[in-house]
């Protein structure tokens, strides 16, 4: 990890949830730091115990159709309290721009969870939409298995780097 952060250092965040609404139950949060041509080795992957989130039956049924490995990771993971997990993520992101997949999904659900659990989130001007950025770009090739928050964050950051950055 460099001692001084460069201007182009960003964070990519991904959530695994049991819903698609703002108040959805969060299973896990993955975050990586990256620049226009490099994914930094430090990352964060927390599985949380979200007592306040709502569960959507359609999303649970969707999870049941996913790869066994992805489901097993979610069920067998060591969990931390939601508040502790949110604080870890906010501290990890710091003052970097933070990307999420969809302007109304990852970052919006994360912000709502912070509000629900009394955790101060980063500034809204730091939010970036990966889904909007990738429109019209070559389809990403996943190099890590999907439906794992950290793998998905890494895949998305890798896609941005492959396409020339932000």
Tab-separated table of C-alpha atoms in Angstrom:
chain	number	residue	atom	x	y	z
A	1	UNK	CA	0.000	0.000	0.000
A	2	UNK	CA	1.482	3.344	-0.993
A	3	UNK	CA	2.108	5.804	1.847
A	4	UNK	CA	0.517	8.646	-0.106
A	5	UNK	CA	-2.731	8.106	-1.935
A	6	UNK	CA	-2.763	9.181	-5.535
A	7	UNK	CA	-5.619	11.283	-6.890
A	8	UNK	CA	-6.847	8.459	-9.091
A	9	UNK	CA	-7.234	5.875	-6.304
A	10	UNK	CA	-10.841	4.688	-6.101
A	11	UNK	CA	-12.816	1.990	-4.257
A	12	UNK	CA	-15.206	-0.575	-5.742
A	13	UNK	CA	-17.948	-1.851	-3.418
A	14	UNK	CA	-20.248	-4.808	-3.924
A	15	UNK	CA	-23.015	-6.212	-1.736
A	16	UNK	CA	-24.642	-9.597	-1.532
A	17	UNK	CA	-28.188	-9.169	-0.238
A	18	UNK	CA	-31.462	-10.956	0.349
A	19	UNK	CA	-33.474	-8.278	-1.436
A	20	UNK	CA	-33.376	-5.505	-4.001
A	21	UNK	CA	-34.960	-2.651	-2.053
A	22	UNK	CA	-33.153	0.102	-0.152
A	23	UNK	CA	-33.839	-1.621	3.180
A	24	UNK	CA	-32.637	-5.062	2.041
A	25	UNK	CA	-30.915	-7.536	4.313
A	26	UNK	CA	-27.160	-7.442	3.608
A	27	UNK	CA	-25.253	-10.724	3.710
A	28	UNK	CA	-21.777	-9.482	2.837
A	29	UNK	CA	-19.800	-6.456	1.670
A	30	UNK	CA	-16.689	-6.546	-0.503
A	31	UNK	CA	-14.446	-3.567	-1.256
A	32	UNK	CA	-11.220	-3.195	-3.237
A	33	UNK	CA	-9.049	-0.164	-3.870
A	34	UNK	CA	-7.917	0.410	-7.435
A	35	UNK	CA	-6.529	2.970	-9.851
A	36	UNK	CA	-6.945	3.254	-13.611
A	37	UNK	CA	-4.361	0.514	-14.109
A	38	UNK	CA	-3.909	-1.371	-10.825
A	39	UNK	CA	-5.943	-3.219	-8.165
A	40	UNK	CA	-4.276	-2.666	-4.810
A	41	UNK	CA	-3.584	-5.798	-2.735
A	42	UNK	CA	-5.468	-4.640	0.351
A	43	UNK	CA	-9.160	-5.416	0.271
A	44	UNK	CA	-12.021	-5.875	2.695
A	45	UNK	CA	-14.639	-8.614	2.811
A	46	UNK	CA	-17.085	-8.627	5.724
A	47	UNK	CA	-20.034	-10.900	6.319
A	48	UNK	CA	-22.509	-9.075	8.502
A	49	UNK	CA	-25.351	-9.948	10.817
A	50	UNK	CA	-28.045	-7.580	9.517
A	51	UNK	CA	-30.801	-7.665	12.136
A	52	UNK	CA	-32.623	-4.703	10.578
A	53	UNK	CA	-32.728	-5.602	6.886
A	54	UNK	CA	-35.760	-6.918	4.999
A	55	UNK	CA	-35.777	-10.235	3.145
A	56	UNK	CA	-37.461	-10.628	-0.250
A	57	UNK	CA	-38.765	-14.083	-1.214
A	58	UNK	CA	-37.882	-13.647	-4.919
A	59	UNK	CA	-34.251	-12.898	-4.009
A	60	UNK	CA	-34.074	-15.916	-1.695
A	61	UNK	CA	-35.414	-18.089	-4.539
A	62	UNK	CA	-32.812	-16.527	-6.867
A	63	UNK	CA	-30.060	-17.466	-4.376
A	64	UNK	CA	-31.324	-21.063	-4.336
A	65	UNK	CA	-30.648	-21.259	-8.108
A	66	UNK	CA	-27.032	-20.045	-7.786
A	67	UNK	CA	-23.861	-22.126	-7.598
A	68	UNK	CA	-23.545	-24.202	-4.439
A	69	UNK	CA	-20.147	-22.633	-3.675
A	70	UNK	CA	-21.652	-19.126	-3.573
A	71	UNK	CA	-24.519	-20.238	-1.317
A	72	UNK	CA	-22.212	-22.180	1.020
A	73	UNK	CA	-19.911	-19.177	1.475
A	74	UNK	CA	-22.842	-17.054	2.595
A	75	UNK	CA	-24.202	-19.658	5.024
A	76	UNK	CA	-20.908	-20.735	6.635
A	77	UNK	CA	-19.179	-17.337	6.955
A	78	UNK	CA	-18.059	-15.846	10.238
A	79	UNK	CA	-20.214	-12.758	10.812
A	80	UNK	CA	-19.622	-9.450	12.547
A	81	UNK	CA	-22.257	-7.050	13.814
A	82	UNK	CA	-23.773	-4.855	11.139
A	83	UNK	CA	-22.524	-1.679	12.836
A	84	UNK	CA	-18.942	-2.991	13.056
A	85	UNK	CA	-19.014	-4.155	9.429
A	86	UNK	CA	-20.346	-0.817	8.188
A	87	UNK	CA	-17.696	1.089	10.163
A	88	UNK	CA	-14.942	-1.129	8.744
A	89	UNK	CA	-16.117	-0.403	5.202
A	90	UNK	CA	-16.464	3.365	5.739
A	91	UNK	CA	-12.959	3.508	7.270
A	92	UNK	CA	-11.543	1.407	4.411
A	93	UNK	CA	-13.103	3.635	1.711
A	94	UNK	CA	-11.979	6.852	3.413
A	95	UNK	CA	-12.186	9.857	1.101
A	96	UNK	CA	-11.864	7.899	-2.160
A	97	UNK	CA	-14.515	7.946	-4.859
A	98	UNK	CA	-16.518	4.731	-4.368
A	99	UNK	CA	-18.170	2.782	-7.172
A	100	UNK	CA	-21.168	0.478	-6.860
A	101	UNK	CA	-23.104	-1.536	-9.429
A	102	UNK	CA	-26.193	0.571	-9.978
A	103	UNK	CA	-27.129	4.027	-8.782
A	104	UNK	CA	-30.046	2.524	-6.882
A	105	UNK	CA	-28.466	-0.666	-5.594
A	106	UNK	CA	-25.129	-1.200	-3.807
A	107	UNK	CA	-24.373	2.321	-2.633
A	108	UNK	CA	-28.008	3.189	-1.899
A	109	UNK	CA	-28.545	0.015	0.148
A	110	UNK	CA	-25.234	0.589	1.948
A	111	UNK	CA	-26.170	4.200	2.801
A	112	UNK	CA	-29.587	3.117	4.090
A	113	UNK	CA	-27.927	0.493	6.310
A	114	UNK	CA	-25.558	3.138	7.688
A	115	UNK	CA	-28.508	5.359	8.516
A	116	UNK	CA	-30.428	2.448	10.076
A	117	UNK	CA	-27.453	1.541	12.290
A	118	UNK	CA	-26.240	5.054	13.153
A	119	UNK	CA	-22.980	4.901	11.192
A	120	UNK	CA	-21.671	8.026	9.446
A	121	UNK	CA	-21.199	7.171	5.755
A	122	UNK	CA	-18.797	8.885	3.335
A	123	UNK	CA	-19.869	12.051	1.489
A	124	UNK	CA	-22.456	11.589	-1.273
A	125	UNK	CA	-20.217	13.317	-3.816
A	126	UNK	CA	-17.882	10.295	-3.566
A	127	UNK	CA	-20.525	7.944	-5.059
A	128	UNK	CA	-19.998	6.618	-8.593
A	129	UNK	CA	-22.166	4.271	-10.686
A	130	UNK	CA	-20.322	1.346	-12.269
A	131	UNK	CA	-23.482	0.228	-14.132
A	132	UNK	CA	-23.701	3.607	-15.895
A	133	UNK	CA	-19.953	3.638	-16.617
A	134	UNK	CA	-20.029	0.188	-18.280
A	135	UNK	CA	-22.840	1.022	-20.729
A	136	UNK	CA	-21.586	0.710	-24.286
A	137	UNK	CA	-18.317	-0.893	-23.199
A	138	UNK	CA	-17.151	-4.394	-24.063
A	139	UNK	CA	-18.744	-6.974	-21.768
A	140	UNK	CA	-16.600	-7.812	-18.753
A	141	UNK	CA	-14.977	-11.199	-18.443
A	142	UNK	CA	-15.183	-12.443	-14.870
A	143	UNK	CA	-11.951	-13.935	-13.670
A	144	UNK	CA	-13.296	-14.838	-10.204
A	145	UNK	CA	-16.491	-16.750	-9.348
A	146	UNK	CA	-19.590	-14.538	-9.165
A	147	UNK	CA	-21.992	-13.859	-6.274
A	148	UNK	CA	-19.251	-13.291	-3.730
A	149	UNK	CA	-19.067	-9.616	-2.724
A	150	UNK	CA	-15.264	-9.362	-2.823
A	151	UNK	CA	-14.943	-11.323	-6.084
A	152	UNK	CA	-17.614	-9.170	-7.730
A	153	UNK	CA	-15.902	-5.949	-6.570
A	154	UNK	CA	-12.601	-7.234	-7.982
A	155	UNK	CA	-14.225	-8.296	-11.267
A	156	UNK	CA	-15.815	-4.852	-11.666
A	157	UNK	CA	-12.570	-2.990	-10.864
A	158	UNK	CA	-10.692	-5.290	-13.270
A	159	UNK	CA	-13.249	-4.511	-15.996
A	160	UNK	CA	-12.721	-0.766	-15.536
A	161	UNK	CA	-8.956	-1.209	-15.776
A	162	UNK	CA	-9.299	-3.377	-18.933
A	163	UNK	CA	-11.435	-0.660	-20.538
A	164	UNK	CA	-8.968	2.121	-19.782
A	165	UNK	CA	-10.089	3.368	-16.388
A	166	UNK	CA	-12.568	5.967	-15.347
